[in-house]
PDB file of N, CA and C in Angstrom:
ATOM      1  N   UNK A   1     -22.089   7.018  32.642  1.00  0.00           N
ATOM      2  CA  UNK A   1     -20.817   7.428  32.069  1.00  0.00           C
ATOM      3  C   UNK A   1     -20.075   6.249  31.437  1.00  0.00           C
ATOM      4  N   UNK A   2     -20.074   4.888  31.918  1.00  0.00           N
ATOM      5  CA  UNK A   2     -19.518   3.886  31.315  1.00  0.00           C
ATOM      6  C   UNK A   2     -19.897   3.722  30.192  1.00  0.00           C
ATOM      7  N   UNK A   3     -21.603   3.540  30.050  1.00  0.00           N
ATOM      8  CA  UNK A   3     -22.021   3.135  28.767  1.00  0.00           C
ATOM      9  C   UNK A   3     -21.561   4.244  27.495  1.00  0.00           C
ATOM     10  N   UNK A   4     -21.499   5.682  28.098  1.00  0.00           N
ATOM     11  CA  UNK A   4     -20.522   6.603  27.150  1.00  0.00           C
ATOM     12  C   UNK A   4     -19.470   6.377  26.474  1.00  0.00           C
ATOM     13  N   UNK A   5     -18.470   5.697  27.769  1.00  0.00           N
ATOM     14  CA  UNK A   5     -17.065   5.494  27.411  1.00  0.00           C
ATOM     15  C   UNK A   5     -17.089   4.177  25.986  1.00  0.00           C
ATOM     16  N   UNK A   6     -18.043   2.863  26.981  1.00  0.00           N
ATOM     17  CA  UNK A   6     -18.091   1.964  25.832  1.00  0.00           C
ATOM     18  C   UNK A   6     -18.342   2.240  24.291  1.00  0.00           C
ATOM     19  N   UNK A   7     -19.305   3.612  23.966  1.00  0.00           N
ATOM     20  CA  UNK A   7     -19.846   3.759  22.828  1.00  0.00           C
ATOM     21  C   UNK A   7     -18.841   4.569  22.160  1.00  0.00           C
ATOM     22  N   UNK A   8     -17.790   5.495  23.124  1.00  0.00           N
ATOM     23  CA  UNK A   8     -16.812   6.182  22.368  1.00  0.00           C
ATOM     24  C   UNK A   8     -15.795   4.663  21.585  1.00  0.00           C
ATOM     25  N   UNK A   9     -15.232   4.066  22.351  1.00  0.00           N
ATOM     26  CA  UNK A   9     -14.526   2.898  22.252  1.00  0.00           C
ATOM     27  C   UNK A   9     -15.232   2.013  20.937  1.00  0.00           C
ATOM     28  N   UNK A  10     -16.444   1.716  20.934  1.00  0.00           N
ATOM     29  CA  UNK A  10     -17.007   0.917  19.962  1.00  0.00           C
ATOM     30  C   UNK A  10     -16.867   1.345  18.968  1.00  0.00           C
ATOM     31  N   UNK A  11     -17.175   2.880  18.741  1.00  0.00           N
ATOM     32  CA  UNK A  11     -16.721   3.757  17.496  1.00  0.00           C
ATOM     33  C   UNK A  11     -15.500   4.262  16.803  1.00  0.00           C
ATOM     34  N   UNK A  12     -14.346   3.791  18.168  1.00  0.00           N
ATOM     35  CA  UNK A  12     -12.993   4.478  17.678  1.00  0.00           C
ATOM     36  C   UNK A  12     -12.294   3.010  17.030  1.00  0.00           C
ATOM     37  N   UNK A  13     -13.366   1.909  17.741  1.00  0.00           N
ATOM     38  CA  UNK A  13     -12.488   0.370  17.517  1.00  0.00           C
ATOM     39  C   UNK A  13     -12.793   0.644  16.089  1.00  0.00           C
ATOM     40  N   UNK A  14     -14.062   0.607  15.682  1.00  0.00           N
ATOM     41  CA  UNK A  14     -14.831   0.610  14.836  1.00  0.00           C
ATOM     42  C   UNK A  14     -13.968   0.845  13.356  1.00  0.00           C
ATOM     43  N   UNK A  15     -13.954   2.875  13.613  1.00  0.00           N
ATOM     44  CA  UNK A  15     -13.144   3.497  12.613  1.00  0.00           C
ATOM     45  C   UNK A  15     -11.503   2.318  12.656  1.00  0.00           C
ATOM     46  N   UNK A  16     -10.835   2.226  13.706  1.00  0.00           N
ATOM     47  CA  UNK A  16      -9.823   1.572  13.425  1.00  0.00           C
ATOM     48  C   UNK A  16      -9.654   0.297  12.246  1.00  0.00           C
ATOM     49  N   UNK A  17     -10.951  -0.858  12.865  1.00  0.00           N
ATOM     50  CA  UNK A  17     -11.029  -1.674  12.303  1.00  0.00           C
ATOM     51  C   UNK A  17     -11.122  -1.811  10.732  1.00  0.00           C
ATOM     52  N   UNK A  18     -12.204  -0.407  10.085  1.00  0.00           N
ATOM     53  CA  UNK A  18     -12.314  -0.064   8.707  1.00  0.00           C
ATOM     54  C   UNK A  18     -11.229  -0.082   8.142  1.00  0.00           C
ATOM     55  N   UNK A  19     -10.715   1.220   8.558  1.00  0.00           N
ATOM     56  CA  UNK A  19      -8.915   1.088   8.419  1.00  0.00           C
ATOM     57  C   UNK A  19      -8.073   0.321   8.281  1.00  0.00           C
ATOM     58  N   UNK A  20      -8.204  -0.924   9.029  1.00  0.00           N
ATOM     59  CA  UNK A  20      -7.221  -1.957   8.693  1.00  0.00           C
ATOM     60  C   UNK A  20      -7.573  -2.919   7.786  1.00  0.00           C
ATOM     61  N   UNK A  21      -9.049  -3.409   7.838  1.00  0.00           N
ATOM     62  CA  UNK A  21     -10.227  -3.401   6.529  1.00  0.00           C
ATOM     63  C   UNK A  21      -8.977  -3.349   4.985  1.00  0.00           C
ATOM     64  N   UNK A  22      -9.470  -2.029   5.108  1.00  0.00           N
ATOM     65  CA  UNK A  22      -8.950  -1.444   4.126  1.00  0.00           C
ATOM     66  C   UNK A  22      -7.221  -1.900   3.580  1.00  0.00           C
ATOM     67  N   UNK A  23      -6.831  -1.448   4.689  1.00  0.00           N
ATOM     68  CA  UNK A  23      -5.351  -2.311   4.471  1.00  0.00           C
ATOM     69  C   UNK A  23      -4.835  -3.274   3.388  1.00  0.00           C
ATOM     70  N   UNK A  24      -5.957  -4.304   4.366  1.00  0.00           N
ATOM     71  CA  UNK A  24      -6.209  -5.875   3.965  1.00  0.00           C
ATOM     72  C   UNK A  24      -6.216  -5.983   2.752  1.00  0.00           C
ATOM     73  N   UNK A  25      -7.370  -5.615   2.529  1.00  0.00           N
ATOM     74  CA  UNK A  25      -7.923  -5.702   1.084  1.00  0.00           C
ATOM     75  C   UNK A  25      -7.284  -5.245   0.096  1.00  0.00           C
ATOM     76  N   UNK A  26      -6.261  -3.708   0.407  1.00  0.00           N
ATOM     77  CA  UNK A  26      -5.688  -3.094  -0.375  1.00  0.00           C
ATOM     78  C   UNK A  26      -4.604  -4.357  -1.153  1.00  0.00           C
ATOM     79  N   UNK A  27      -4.191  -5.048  -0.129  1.00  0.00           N
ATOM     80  CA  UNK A  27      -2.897  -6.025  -0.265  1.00  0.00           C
ATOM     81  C   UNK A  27      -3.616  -6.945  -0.970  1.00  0.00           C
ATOM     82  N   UNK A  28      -4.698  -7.742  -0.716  1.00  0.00           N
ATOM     83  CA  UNK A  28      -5.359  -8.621  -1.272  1.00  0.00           C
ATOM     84  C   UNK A  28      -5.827  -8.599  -2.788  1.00  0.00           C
ATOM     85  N   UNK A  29      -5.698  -6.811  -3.359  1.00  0.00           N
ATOM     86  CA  UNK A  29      -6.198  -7.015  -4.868  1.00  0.00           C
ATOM     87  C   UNK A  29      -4.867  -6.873  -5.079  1.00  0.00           C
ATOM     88  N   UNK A  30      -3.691  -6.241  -4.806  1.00  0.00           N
ATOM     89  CA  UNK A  30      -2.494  -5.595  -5.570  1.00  0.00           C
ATOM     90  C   UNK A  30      -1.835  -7.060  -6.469  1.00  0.00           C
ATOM     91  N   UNK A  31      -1.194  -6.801  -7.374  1.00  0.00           N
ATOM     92  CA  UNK A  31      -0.738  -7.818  -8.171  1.00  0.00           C
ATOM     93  C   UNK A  31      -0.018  -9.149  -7.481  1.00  0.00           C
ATOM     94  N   UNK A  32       0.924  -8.597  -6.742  1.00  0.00           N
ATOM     95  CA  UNK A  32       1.483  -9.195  -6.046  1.00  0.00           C
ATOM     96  C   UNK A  32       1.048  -9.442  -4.361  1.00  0.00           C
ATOM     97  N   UNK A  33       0.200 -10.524  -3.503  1.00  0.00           N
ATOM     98  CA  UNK A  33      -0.809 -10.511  -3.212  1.00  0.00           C
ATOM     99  C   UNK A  33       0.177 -10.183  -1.886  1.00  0.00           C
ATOM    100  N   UNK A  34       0.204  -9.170  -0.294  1.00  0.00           N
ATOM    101  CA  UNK A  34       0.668  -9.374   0.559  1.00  0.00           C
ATOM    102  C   UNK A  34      -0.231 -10.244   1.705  1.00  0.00           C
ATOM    103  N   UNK A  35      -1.098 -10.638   1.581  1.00  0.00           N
ATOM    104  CA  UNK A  35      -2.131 -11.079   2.511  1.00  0.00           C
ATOM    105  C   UNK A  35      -2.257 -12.410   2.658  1.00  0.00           C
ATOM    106  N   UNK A  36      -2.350 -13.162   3.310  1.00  0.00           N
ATOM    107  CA  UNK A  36      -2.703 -14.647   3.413  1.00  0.00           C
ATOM    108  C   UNK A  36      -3.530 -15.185   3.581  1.00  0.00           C
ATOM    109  N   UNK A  37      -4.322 -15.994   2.950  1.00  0.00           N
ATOM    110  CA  UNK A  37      -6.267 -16.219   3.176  1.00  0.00           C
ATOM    111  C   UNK A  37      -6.492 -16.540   4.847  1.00  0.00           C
ATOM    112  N   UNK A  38      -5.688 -16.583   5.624  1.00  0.00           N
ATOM    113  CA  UNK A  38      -5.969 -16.739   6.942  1.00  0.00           C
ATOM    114  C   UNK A  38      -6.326 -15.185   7.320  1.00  0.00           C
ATOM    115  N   UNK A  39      -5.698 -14.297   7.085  1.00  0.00           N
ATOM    116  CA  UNK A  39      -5.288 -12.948   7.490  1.00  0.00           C
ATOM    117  C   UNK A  39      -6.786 -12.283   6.800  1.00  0.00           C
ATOM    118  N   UNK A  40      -6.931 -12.693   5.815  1.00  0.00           N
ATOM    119  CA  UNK A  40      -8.405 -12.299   5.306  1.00  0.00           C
ATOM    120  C   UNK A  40      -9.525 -12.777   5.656  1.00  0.00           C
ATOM    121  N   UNK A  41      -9.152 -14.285   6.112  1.00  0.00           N
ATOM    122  CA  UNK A  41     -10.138 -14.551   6.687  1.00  0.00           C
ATOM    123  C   UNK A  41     -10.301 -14.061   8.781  1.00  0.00           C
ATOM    124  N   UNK A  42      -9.198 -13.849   8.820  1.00  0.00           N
ATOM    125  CA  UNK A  42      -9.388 -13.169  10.454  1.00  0.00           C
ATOM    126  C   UNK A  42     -10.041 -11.553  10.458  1.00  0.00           C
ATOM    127  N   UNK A  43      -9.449 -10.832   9.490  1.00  0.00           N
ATOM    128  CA  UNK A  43      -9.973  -9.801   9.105  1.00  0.00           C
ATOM    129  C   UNK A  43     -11.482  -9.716   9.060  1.00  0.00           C
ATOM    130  N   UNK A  44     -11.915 -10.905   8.158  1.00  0.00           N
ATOM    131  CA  UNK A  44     -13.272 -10.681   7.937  1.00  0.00           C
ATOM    132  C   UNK A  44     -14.631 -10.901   9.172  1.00  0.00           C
ATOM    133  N   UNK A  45     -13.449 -12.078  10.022  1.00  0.00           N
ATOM    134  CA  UNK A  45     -14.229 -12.168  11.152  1.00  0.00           C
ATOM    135  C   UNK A  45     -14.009 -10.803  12.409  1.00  0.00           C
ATOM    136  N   UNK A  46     -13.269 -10.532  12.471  1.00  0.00           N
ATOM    137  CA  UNK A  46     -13.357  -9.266  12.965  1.00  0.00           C
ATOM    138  C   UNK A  46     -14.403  -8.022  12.715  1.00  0.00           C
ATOM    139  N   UNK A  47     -14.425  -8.257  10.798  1.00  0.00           N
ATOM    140  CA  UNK A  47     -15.774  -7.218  10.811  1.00  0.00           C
ATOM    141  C   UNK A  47     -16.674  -7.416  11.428  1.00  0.00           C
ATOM    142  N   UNK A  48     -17.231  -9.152  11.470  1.00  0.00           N
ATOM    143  CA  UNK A  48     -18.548  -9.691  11.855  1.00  0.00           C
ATOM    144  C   UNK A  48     -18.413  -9.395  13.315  1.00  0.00           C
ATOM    145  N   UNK A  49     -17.152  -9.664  14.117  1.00  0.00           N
ATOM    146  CA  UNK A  49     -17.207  -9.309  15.671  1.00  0.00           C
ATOM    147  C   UNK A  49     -17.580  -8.026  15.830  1.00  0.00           C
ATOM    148  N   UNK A  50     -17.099  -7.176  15.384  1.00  0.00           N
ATOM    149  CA  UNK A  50     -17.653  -5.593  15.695  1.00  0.00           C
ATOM    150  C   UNK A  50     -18.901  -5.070  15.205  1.00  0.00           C
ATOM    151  N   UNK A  51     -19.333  -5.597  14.020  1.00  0.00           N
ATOM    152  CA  UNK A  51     -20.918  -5.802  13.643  1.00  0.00           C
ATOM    153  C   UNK A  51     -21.775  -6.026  14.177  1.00  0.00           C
ATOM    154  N   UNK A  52     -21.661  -7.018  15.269  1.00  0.00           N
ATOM    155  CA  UNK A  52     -22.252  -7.894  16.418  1.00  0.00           C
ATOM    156  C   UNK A  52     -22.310  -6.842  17.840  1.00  0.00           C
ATOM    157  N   UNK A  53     -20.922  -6.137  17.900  1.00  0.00           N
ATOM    158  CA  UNK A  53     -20.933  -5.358  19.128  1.00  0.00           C
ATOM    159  C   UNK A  53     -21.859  -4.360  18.974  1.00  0.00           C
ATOM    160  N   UNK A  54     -21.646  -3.647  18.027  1.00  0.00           N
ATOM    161  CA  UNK A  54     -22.150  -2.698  17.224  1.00  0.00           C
ATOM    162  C   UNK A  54     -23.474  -2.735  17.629  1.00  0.00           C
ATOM    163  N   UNK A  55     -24.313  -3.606  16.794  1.00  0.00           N
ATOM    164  CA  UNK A  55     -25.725  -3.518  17.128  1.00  0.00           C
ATOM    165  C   UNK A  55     -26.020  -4.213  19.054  1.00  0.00           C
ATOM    166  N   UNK A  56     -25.330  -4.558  19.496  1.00  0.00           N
ATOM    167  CA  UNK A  56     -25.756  -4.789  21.168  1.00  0.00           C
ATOM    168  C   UNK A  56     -25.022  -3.259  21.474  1.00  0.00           C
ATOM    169  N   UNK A  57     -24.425  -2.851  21.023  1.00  0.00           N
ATOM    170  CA  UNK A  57     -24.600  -1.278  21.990  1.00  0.00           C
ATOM    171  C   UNK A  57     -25.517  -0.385  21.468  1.00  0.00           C
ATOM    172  N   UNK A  58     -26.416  -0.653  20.110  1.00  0.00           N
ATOM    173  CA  UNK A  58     -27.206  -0.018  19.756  1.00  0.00           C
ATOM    174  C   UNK A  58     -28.432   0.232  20.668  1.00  0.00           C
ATOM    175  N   UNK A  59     -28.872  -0.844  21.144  1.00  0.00           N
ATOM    176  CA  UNK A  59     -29.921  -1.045  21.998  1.00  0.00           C
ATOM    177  C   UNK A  59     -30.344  -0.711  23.391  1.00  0.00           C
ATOM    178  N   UNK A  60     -28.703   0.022  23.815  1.00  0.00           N
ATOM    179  CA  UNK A  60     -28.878   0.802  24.560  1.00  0.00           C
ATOM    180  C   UNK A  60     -28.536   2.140  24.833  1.00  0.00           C
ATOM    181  N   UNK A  61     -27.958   2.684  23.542  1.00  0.00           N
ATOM    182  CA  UNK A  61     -27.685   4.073  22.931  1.00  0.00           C
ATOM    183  C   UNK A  61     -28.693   4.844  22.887  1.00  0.00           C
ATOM    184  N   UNK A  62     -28.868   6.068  22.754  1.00  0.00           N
ATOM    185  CA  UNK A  62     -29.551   7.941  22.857  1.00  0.00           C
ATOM    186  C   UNK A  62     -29.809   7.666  21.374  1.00  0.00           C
ATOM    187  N   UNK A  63     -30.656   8.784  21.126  1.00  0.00           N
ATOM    188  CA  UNK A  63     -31.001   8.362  19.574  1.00  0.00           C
ATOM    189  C   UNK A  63     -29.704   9.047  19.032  1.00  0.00           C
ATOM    190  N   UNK A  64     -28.999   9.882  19.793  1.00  0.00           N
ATOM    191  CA  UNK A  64     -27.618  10.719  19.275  1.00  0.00           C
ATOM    192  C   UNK A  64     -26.747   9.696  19.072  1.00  0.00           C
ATOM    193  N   UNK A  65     -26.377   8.615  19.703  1.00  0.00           N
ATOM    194  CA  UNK A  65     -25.345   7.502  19.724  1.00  0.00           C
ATOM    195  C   UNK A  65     -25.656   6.471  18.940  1.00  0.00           C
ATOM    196  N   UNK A  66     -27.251   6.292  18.631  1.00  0.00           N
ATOM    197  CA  UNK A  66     -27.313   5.412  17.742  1.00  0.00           C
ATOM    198  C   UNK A  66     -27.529   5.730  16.071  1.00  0.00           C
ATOM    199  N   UNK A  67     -27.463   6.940  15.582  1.00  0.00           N
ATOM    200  CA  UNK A  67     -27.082   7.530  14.972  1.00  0.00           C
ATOM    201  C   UNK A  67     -25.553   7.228  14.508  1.00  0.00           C
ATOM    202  N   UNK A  68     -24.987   7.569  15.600  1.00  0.00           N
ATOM    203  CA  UNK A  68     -23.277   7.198  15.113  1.00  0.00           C
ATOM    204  C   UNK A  68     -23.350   6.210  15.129  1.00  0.00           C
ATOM    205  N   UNK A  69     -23.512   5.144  15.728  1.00  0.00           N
ATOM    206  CA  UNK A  69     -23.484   3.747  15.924  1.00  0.00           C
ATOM    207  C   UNK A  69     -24.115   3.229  14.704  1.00  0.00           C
ATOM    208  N   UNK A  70     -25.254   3.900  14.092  1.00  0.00           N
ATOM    209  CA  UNK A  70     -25.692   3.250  12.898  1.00  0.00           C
ATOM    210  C   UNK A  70     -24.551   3.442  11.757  1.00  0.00           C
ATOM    211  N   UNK A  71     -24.037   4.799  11.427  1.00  0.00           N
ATOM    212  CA  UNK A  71     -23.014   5.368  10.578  1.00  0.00           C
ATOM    213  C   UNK A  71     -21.816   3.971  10.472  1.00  0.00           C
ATOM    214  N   UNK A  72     -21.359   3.920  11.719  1.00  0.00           N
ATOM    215  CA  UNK A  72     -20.125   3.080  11.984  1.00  0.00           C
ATOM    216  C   UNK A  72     -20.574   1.664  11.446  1.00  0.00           C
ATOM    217  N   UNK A  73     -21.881   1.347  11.892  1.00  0.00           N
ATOM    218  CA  UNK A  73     -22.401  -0.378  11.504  1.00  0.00           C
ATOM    219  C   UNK A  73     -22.228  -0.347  10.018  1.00  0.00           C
ATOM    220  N   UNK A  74     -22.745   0.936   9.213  1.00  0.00           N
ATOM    221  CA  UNK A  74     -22.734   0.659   7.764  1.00  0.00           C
ATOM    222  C   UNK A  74     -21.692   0.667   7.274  1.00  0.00           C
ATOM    223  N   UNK A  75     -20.145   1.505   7.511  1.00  0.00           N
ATOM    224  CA  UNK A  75     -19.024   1.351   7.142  1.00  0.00           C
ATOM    225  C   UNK A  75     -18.190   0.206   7.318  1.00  0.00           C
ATOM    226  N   UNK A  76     -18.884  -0.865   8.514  1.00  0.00           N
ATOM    227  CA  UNK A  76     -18.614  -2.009   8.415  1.00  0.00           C
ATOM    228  C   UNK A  76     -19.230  -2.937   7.805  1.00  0.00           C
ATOM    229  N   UNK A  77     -20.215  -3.033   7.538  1.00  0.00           N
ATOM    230  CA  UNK A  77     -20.829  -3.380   6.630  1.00  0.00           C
ATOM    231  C   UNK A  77     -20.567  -3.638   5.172  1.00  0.00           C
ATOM    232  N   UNK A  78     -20.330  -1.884   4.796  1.00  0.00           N
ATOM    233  CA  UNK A  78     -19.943  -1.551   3.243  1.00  0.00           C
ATOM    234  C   UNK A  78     -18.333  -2.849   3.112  1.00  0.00           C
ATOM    235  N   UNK A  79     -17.307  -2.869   4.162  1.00  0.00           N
ATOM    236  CA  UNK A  79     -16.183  -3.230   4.312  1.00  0.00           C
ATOM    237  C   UNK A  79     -16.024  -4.653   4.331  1.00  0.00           C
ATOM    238  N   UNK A  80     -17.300  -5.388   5.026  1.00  0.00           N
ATOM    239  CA  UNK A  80     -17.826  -6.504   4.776  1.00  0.00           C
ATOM    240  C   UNK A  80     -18.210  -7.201   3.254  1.00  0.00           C
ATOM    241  N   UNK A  81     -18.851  -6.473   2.513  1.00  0.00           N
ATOM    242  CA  UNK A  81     -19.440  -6.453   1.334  1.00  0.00           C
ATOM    243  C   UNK A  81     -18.121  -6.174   0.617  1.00  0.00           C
ATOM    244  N   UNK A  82     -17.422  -5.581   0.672  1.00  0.00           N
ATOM    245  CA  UNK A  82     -16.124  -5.829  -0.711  1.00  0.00           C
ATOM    246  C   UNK A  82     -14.879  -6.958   0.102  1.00  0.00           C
ATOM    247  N   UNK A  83     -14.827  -7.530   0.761  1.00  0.00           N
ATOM    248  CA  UNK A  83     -14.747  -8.165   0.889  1.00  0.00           C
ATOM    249  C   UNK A  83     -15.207  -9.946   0.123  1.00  0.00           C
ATOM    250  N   UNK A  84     -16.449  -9.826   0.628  1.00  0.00           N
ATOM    251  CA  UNK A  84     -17.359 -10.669   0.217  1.00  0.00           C
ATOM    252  C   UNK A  84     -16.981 -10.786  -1.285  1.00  0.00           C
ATOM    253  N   UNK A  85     -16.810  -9.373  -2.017  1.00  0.00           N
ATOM    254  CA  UNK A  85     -16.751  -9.040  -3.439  1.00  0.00           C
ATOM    255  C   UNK A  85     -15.814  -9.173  -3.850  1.00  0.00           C
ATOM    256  N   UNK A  86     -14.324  -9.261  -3.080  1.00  0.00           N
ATOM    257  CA  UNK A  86     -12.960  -9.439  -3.480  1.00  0.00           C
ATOM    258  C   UNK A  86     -12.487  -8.203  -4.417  1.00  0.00           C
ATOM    259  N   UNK A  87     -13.144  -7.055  -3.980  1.00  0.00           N
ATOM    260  CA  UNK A  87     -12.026  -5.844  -4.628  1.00  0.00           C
ATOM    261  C   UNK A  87     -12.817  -4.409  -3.542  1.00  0.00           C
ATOM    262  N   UNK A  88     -11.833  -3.659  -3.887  1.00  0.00           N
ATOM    263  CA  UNK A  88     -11.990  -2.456  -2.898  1.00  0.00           C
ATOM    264  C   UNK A  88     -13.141  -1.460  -3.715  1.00  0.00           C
ATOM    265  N   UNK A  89     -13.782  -0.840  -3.864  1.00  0.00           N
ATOM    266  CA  UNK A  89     -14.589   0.077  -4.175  1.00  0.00           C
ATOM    267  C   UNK A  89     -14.424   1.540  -3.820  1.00  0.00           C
TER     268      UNK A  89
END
Protein backbone atom coordinates (compact mmCIF):
# COMPACT_ATOMS: atom_id res chain seq x y z
CA UNK A 1 0.00 0.00 0.00
CA UNK A 2 2.88 2.48 0.58
CA UNK A 3 4.50 1.89 -2.64
CA UNK A 4 0.76 2.89 -4.01
CA UNK A 5 0.59 5.93 -2.01
CA UNK A 6 4.28 6.90 -3.21
CA UNK A 7 3.26 6.39 -6.95
CA UNK A 8 -0.06 8.39 -6.43
CA UNK A 9 2.23 11.30 -4.89
CA UNK A 10 4.99 10.96 -7.65
CA UNK A 11 2.27 11.56 -10.19
CA UNK A 12 0.30 14.32 -8.48
CA UNK A 13 3.98 16.03 -7.64
CA UNK A 14 4.61 15.34 -11.08
CA UNK A 15 1.36 16.96 -12.79
CA UNK A 16 1.99 19.86 -10.22
CA UNK A 17 5.48 20.37 -11.15
CA UNK A 18 4.47 20.60 -15.17
CA UNK A 19 2.22 23.19 -14.09
CA UNK A 20 4.48 25.35 -12.53
CA UNK A 21 6.92 24.36 -15.51
CA UNK A 22 4.68 26.00 -17.39
CA UNK A 23 4.24 29.05 -15.30
CA UNK A 24 7.88 29.64 -15.48
CA UNK A 25 8.37 29.59 -18.80
CA UNK A 26 5.17 31.36 -19.54
CA UNK A 27 6.95 34.47 -17.64
CA UNK A 28 10.25 33.70 -19.16
CA UNK A 29 9.10 34.30 -22.97
CA UNK A 30 6.50 37.26 -22.17
CA UNK A 31 8.02 40.63 -23.23
CA UNK A 32 8.50 41.82 -20.12
CA UNK A 33 10.48 38.95 -18.44
CA UNK A 34 8.83 37.98 -14.69
CA UNK A 35 11.37 35.24 -13.94
CA UNK A 36 14.90 35.38 -12.76
CA UNK A 37 17.62 33.03 -14.29
CA UNK A 38 17.94 31.59 -10.77
CA UNK A 39 14.14 30.77 -10.68
CA UNK A 40 14.65 29.08 -14.12
CA UNK A 41 17.34 27.65 -13.28
CA UNK A 42 15.71 26.02 -9.91
CA UNK A 43 12.78 25.20 -11.97
CA UNK A 44 14.78 23.32 -14.32
CA UNK A 45 16.45 21.40 -11.67
CA UNK A 46 13.39 20.38 -10.23
CA UNK A 47 12.35 18.84 -13.58
CA UNK A 48 15.61 16.78 -13.47
CA UNK A 49 14.72 15.91 -9.60
CA UNK A 50 11.39 14.43 -10.47
CA UNK A 51 12.76 12.81 -13.70
CA UNK A 52 15.13 10.98 -11.49
CA UNK A 53 12.25 9.99 -9.00
CA UNK A 54 10.21 9.14 -11.70
CA UNK A 55 12.23 6.49 -13.25
CA UNK A 56 13.36 4.87 -9.50
CA UNK A 57 9.65 4.38 -8.91
CA UNK A 58 9.41 2.96 -12.27
CA UNK A 59 11.28 -0.06 -11.35
CA UNK A 60 9.14 -1.00 -8.98
CA UNK A 61 5.69 -0.19 -10.47
CA UNK A 62 2.71 -2.83 -12.08
CA UNK A 63 2.88 -2.54 -15.68
CA UNK A 64 -0.50 -0.32 -14.85
CA UNK A 65 1.72 2.28 -12.84
CA UNK A 66 4.39 2.25 -15.07
CA UNK A 67 2.38 3.17 -17.77
CA UNK A 68 1.36 6.32 -15.87
CA UNK A 69 4.66 6.77 -14.62
CA UNK A 70 5.94 6.58 -18.17
CA UNK A 71 3.07 9.29 -19.37
CA UNK A 72 4.18 11.65 -16.42
CA UNK A 73 8.22 11.04 -17.23
CA UNK A 74 7.43 12.28 -20.84
CA UNK A 75 5.51 15.43 -19.83
CA UNK A 76 8.49 16.14 -17.91
CA UNK A 77 10.58 15.59 -20.22
CA UNK A 78 8.61 17.43 -23.11
CA UNK A 79 8.86 20.50 -20.17
CA UNK A 80 12.50 19.89 -19.91
CA UNK A 81 13.07 20.23 -23.65
CA UNK A 82 11.37 23.76 -24.05
CA UNK A 83 13.05 24.80 -21.60
CA UNK A 84 16.32 23.73 -22.91
CA UNK A 85 14.64 25.53 -26.12
CA UNK A 86 13.70 28.78 -24.37
CA UNK A 87 10.02 29.05 -25.61
CA UNK A 88 6.81 27.23 -24.71
CA UNK A 89 5.36 24.97 -27.46
Amino acid sequence: MSTYRKLEEILKNADELVEYADEQLQKATQIAPGITDKEYTETQQLLEQMAMNIDKMIHSATPEQRDALTRARQQVQDRQNDFILGFDT
